Amino acid sequence: MATPNNGRLAVLIDADNAQASVIQELLAEVSRYGTATIKRAYGDWTTTNLKGWKDVLHKMAIQPVQQFSYTSGKNATDSALIIDAMDVLHTGRVDGFCLVSSDSDFTRLATRIREAGLVVYGFGERKTPEPFVAACDKFIFTEILRTEPEEPKAVTGEVTALPELKPMILTALNATAREDGWSTLSALGGQITKNHPSFDSRNYGCSKLGELMRKQDYLEVKEVPMGDGSGNVNLHVRRKTGAAAKVG
């Protein structure tokens, strides 16, 4: 499932569980998938905990949504975001949602939105629990969006390990390859993301998927002219002859 680049997206931010320092890069990433027609950030703005968000909200035209904490914890903020998301969903005003949080409390919201036929992009840190990651069509770890290295800090939660690359690629290749063993790069990438929503070539140090595939010594990559006279090419990928057959 995918939203065209001109699709309308609702960007809903759990400010209690997201970092203001990466929001500019995050919204640039969102623009790759559609147009952010709704941008809201939820939290208790009367506290000092969210003071780092003030300049970001104005600069990026994000609407702050006030939610007082009735009890200790952040459940009130989560509930406000979920209620608003369902309201937006039923209006039919958007084609997809971007949920910005590292909190697993939004897992059911993501699955509910997808059940309605809309696309869900998740954004969170590597510590995001796997159920929320898996509930999204695509999940982007915010660490790869930083333009400058983050200052070292204590890890406050378990960091999700990146899946081993080779099994992911070979499983997807088996599913998309033609009888001659070749698969288009786009089909391969789409299948990998379908199997693993958090997959992104940038997680593995490559800015482009084609670059990542070329670095795998068990794969062949070839350029195939598009045939429209433009001089552009499509990349095709297959497993090298004689490469080990075992996936894992």
XYZ file of C-alpha atoms in Angstrom:
248
model
C 0.000 0.000 0.000
C 1.330 3.435 -0.833
C 0.179 7.008 -0.988
C 1.007 9.024 -4.149
C 3.277 12.000 -3.710
C 0.296 14.352 -3.886
C -1.697 12.360 -1.300
C -3.004 14.204 1.744
C -1.406 13.179 5.025
C -2.288 13.893 8.658
C 0.861 14.237 10.763
C -0.001 13.586 14.408
C 2.857 14.011 16.880
C 3.040 12.656 20.410
C 5.186 15.506 21.731
C 5.699 13.677 25.033
C 7.400 10.911 23.098
C 9.096 12.632 20.153
C 12.034 14.999 19.832
C 11.603 18.527 18.525
C 15.200 18.585 17.270
C 14.416 16.263 14.345
C 10.999 17.554 13.286
C 12.239 19.680 10.374
C 13.968 16.659 8.849
C 10.951 14.505 9.676
C 8.565 16.771 7.779
C 10.965 16.767 4.829
C 10.767 12.967 4.917
C 6.961 13.140 5.070
C 6.989 15.203 1.862
C 8.417 12.165 0.034
C 5.145 10.355 0.620
C 2.556 13.114 0.316
C 1.456 16.559 1.472
C 1.021 17.221 5.189
C -2.372 18.930 5.183
C -2.825 18.415 8.933
C 0.044 18.906 11.389
C -0.719 18.614 15.094
C 1.400 18.043 18.191
C -0.180 16.797 21.419
C 1.004 17.433 24.955
C 0.598 19.484 28.109
C 2.043 22.777 26.926
C 1.705 24.336 30.396
C 4.646 22.278 31.638
C 8.347 22.976 31.140
C 8.942 19.504 29.689
C 7.940 20.641 26.196
C 9.675 24.027 26.122
C 11.982 22.837 23.322
C 8.965 22.579 21.036
C 7.895 26.231 21.133
C 10.036 27.573 18.282
C 9.539 24.417 16.232
C 5.746 24.683 16.358
C 5.729 28.211 14.946
C 8.468 27.620 12.378
C 6.930 24.430 10.974
C 3.286 25.585 11.249
C 2.369 22.737 13.584
C -0.805 23.195 15.614
C -0.275 22.522 19.336
C -3.129 20.614 20.961
C -3.362 21.159 24.701
C -4.046 18.143 26.875
C -3.742 18.412 30.644
C -2.349 15.419 32.503
C -5.169 14.385 34.794
C -3.005 11.728 36.443
C 0.685 10.940 36.417
C 1.881 9.627 33.075
C 0.921 10.537 29.528
C -2.209 8.475 28.857
C -4.346 11.610 28.498
C -2.145 12.849 25.657
C -2.270 9.472 23.932
C -6.053 9.370 24.212
C -6.435 12.870 22.767
C -4.292 11.975 19.758
C -6.204 8.737 19.165
C -9.603 10.457 19.372
C -8.507 13.162 16.930
C -7.087 10.547 14.568
C -10.400 8.688 14.474
C -12.274 11.951 13.860
C -9.967 12.787 10.953
C -10.278 9.239 9.620
C -14.062 9.430 9.478
C -14.081 12.815 7.751
C -12.314 11.310 4.731
C -10.115 14.408 4.447
C -6.816 12.560 4.178
C -5.310 9.622 2.312
C -2.965 8.518 5.074
C -1.491 9.209 8.500
C 1.974 9.834 9.883
C 2.106 8.825 13.547
C 5.130 10.272 15.325
C 5.914 8.444 18.544
C 8.090 5.716 20.014
C 5.169 4.499 22.128
C 3.522 1.130 21.551
C 0.186 2.573 22.747
C -0.522 3.577 19.151
C -0.311 0.040 17.769
C -4.066 -0.482 17.665
C -4.615 2.960 16.144
C -2.251 2.103 13.294
C -3.983 -1.205 12.595
C -7.422 0.433 12.733
C -6.435 3.078 10.201
C -5.048 0.401 7.878
C -8.251 -1.611 8.259
C -10.030 1.441 6.831
C -7.788 1.256 3.762
C -5.499 4.202 4.514
C -1.718 4.094 4.634
C 0.164 4.577 7.910
C 3.735 5.849 8.173
C 5.305 5.565 11.610
C 8.192 7.674 12.887
C 10.059 6.872 16.074
C 13.383 6.058 17.644
C 15.096 2.688 17.435
C 13.696 1.881 20.885
C 10.159 1.773 19.451
C 8.520 -1.565 20.371
C 8.207 -4.016 17.486
C 4.364 -4.293 17.624
C 3.983 -0.601 16.701
C 6.630 -0.866 13.995
C 4.910 -3.907 12.478
C 1.487 -2.238 12.609
C 2.577 0.476 10.147
C 2.903 0.193 6.369
C 6.340 1.774 6.718
C 8.256 2.797 9.805
C 11.148 5.258 9.703
C 13.655 5.381 12.532
C 14.274 9.047 13.278
C 17.987 8.469 13.908
C 18.573 8.252 10.139
C 16.958 11.656 9.588
C 19.487 13.622 11.605
C 21.705 15.874 9.508
C 24.196 16.233 12.365
C 25.378 13.563 14.797
C 23.447 13.572 18.049
C 25.380 14.229 21.242
C 25.944 11.019 23.197
C 23.331 10.396 25.861
C 22.229 7.617 28.142
C 19.959 5.053 26.523
C 16.609 5.088 28.329
C 15.040 2.113 26.581
C 15.932 -1.036 24.727
C 17.159 -0.310 21.196
C 15.564 -2.442 18.518
C 18.183 -4.460 16.659
C 18.193 -4.063 12.909
C 17.109 -7.244 11.123
C 19.896 -9.149 9.379
C 20.056 -7.877 5.816
C 20.765 -11.011 3.770
C 17.714 -13.053 4.853
C 15.460 -10.060 4.207
C 16.785 -9.565 0.694
C 16.759 -13.224 -0.305
C 13.261 -13.840 1.019
C 11.953 -10.856 -0.938
C 13.912 -11.883 -4.013
C 12.374 -15.355 -3.927
C 8.932 -13.745 -3.862
C 9.481 -11.265 -6.706
C 11.963 -12.900 -9.103
C 10.867 -13.971 -12.571
C 11.721 -17.399 -13.965
C 15.122 -16.117 -15.046
C 15.868 -15.088 -11.462
C 15.817 -11.329 -12.062
C 13.631 -8.927 -10.090
C 13.214 -5.208 -10.593
C 14.702 -3.083 -7.848
C 11.340 -1.420 -7.190
C 9.542 -4.742 -6.779
C 12.292 -6.053 -4.527
C 12.284 -2.964 -2.335
C 8.513 -2.985 -2.086
C 8.482 -6.632 -1.000
C 11.168 -6.080 1.630
C 9.187 -3.184 3.109
C 6.006 -5.257 3.055
C 7.798 -7.958 5.053
C 9.689 -5.533 7.293
C 8.043 -2.071 7.645
C 11.153 -0.594 9.282
C 13.409 -1.453 6.328
C 15.262 1.507 4.899
C 18.587 1.432 3.071
C 19.711 4.347 5.248
C 19.574 2.067 8.293
C 22.458 0.188 6.667
C 24.546 3.219 5.706
C 23.359 3.673 2.098
C 21.315 6.606 0.858
C 19.798 4.616 -2.035
C 18.445 1.099 -2.321
C 20.436 0.448 -5.498
C 23.653 1.384 -3.714
C 22.851 -1.079 -0.940
C 22.132 -3.895 -3.406
C 25.390 -3.294 -5.268
C 27.312 -3.781 -2.013
C 25.953 -7.292 -1.484
C 28.509 -9.750 -2.844
C 25.862 -12.465 -3.361
C 23.805 -10.320 -5.758
C 24.095 -9.208 -9.374
C 22.771 -5.808 -10.377
C 22.253 -4.756 -13.977
C 20.920 -1.668 -15.707
C 18.091 -2.162 -18.215
C 17.186 0.762 -20.545
C 13.600 1.893 -20.106
C 13.060 1.835 -23.856
C 11.376 5.209 -24.050
C 14.327 7.032 -25.574
C 14.988 8.967 -22.377
C 18.269 7.247 -21.627
C 17.011 6.325 -18.171
C 17.476 2.817 -16.829
C 15.763 0.444 -14.430
C 17.867 -1.594 -12.047
C 17.331 -5.346 -11.934
C 18.644 -7.647 -9.227
C 19.225 -11.396 -8.970
C 21.165 -13.822 -6.875
C 24.589 -14.702 -8.213
C 24.929 -18.161 -9.699
C 26.375 -20.511 -7.134
C 25.505 -18.303 -4.181
C 24.607 -20.206 -1.027
C 20.932 -21.139 -1.069
C 20.308 -20.989 2.636
C 18.296 -18.011 3.880
C 19.351 -17.076 7.356
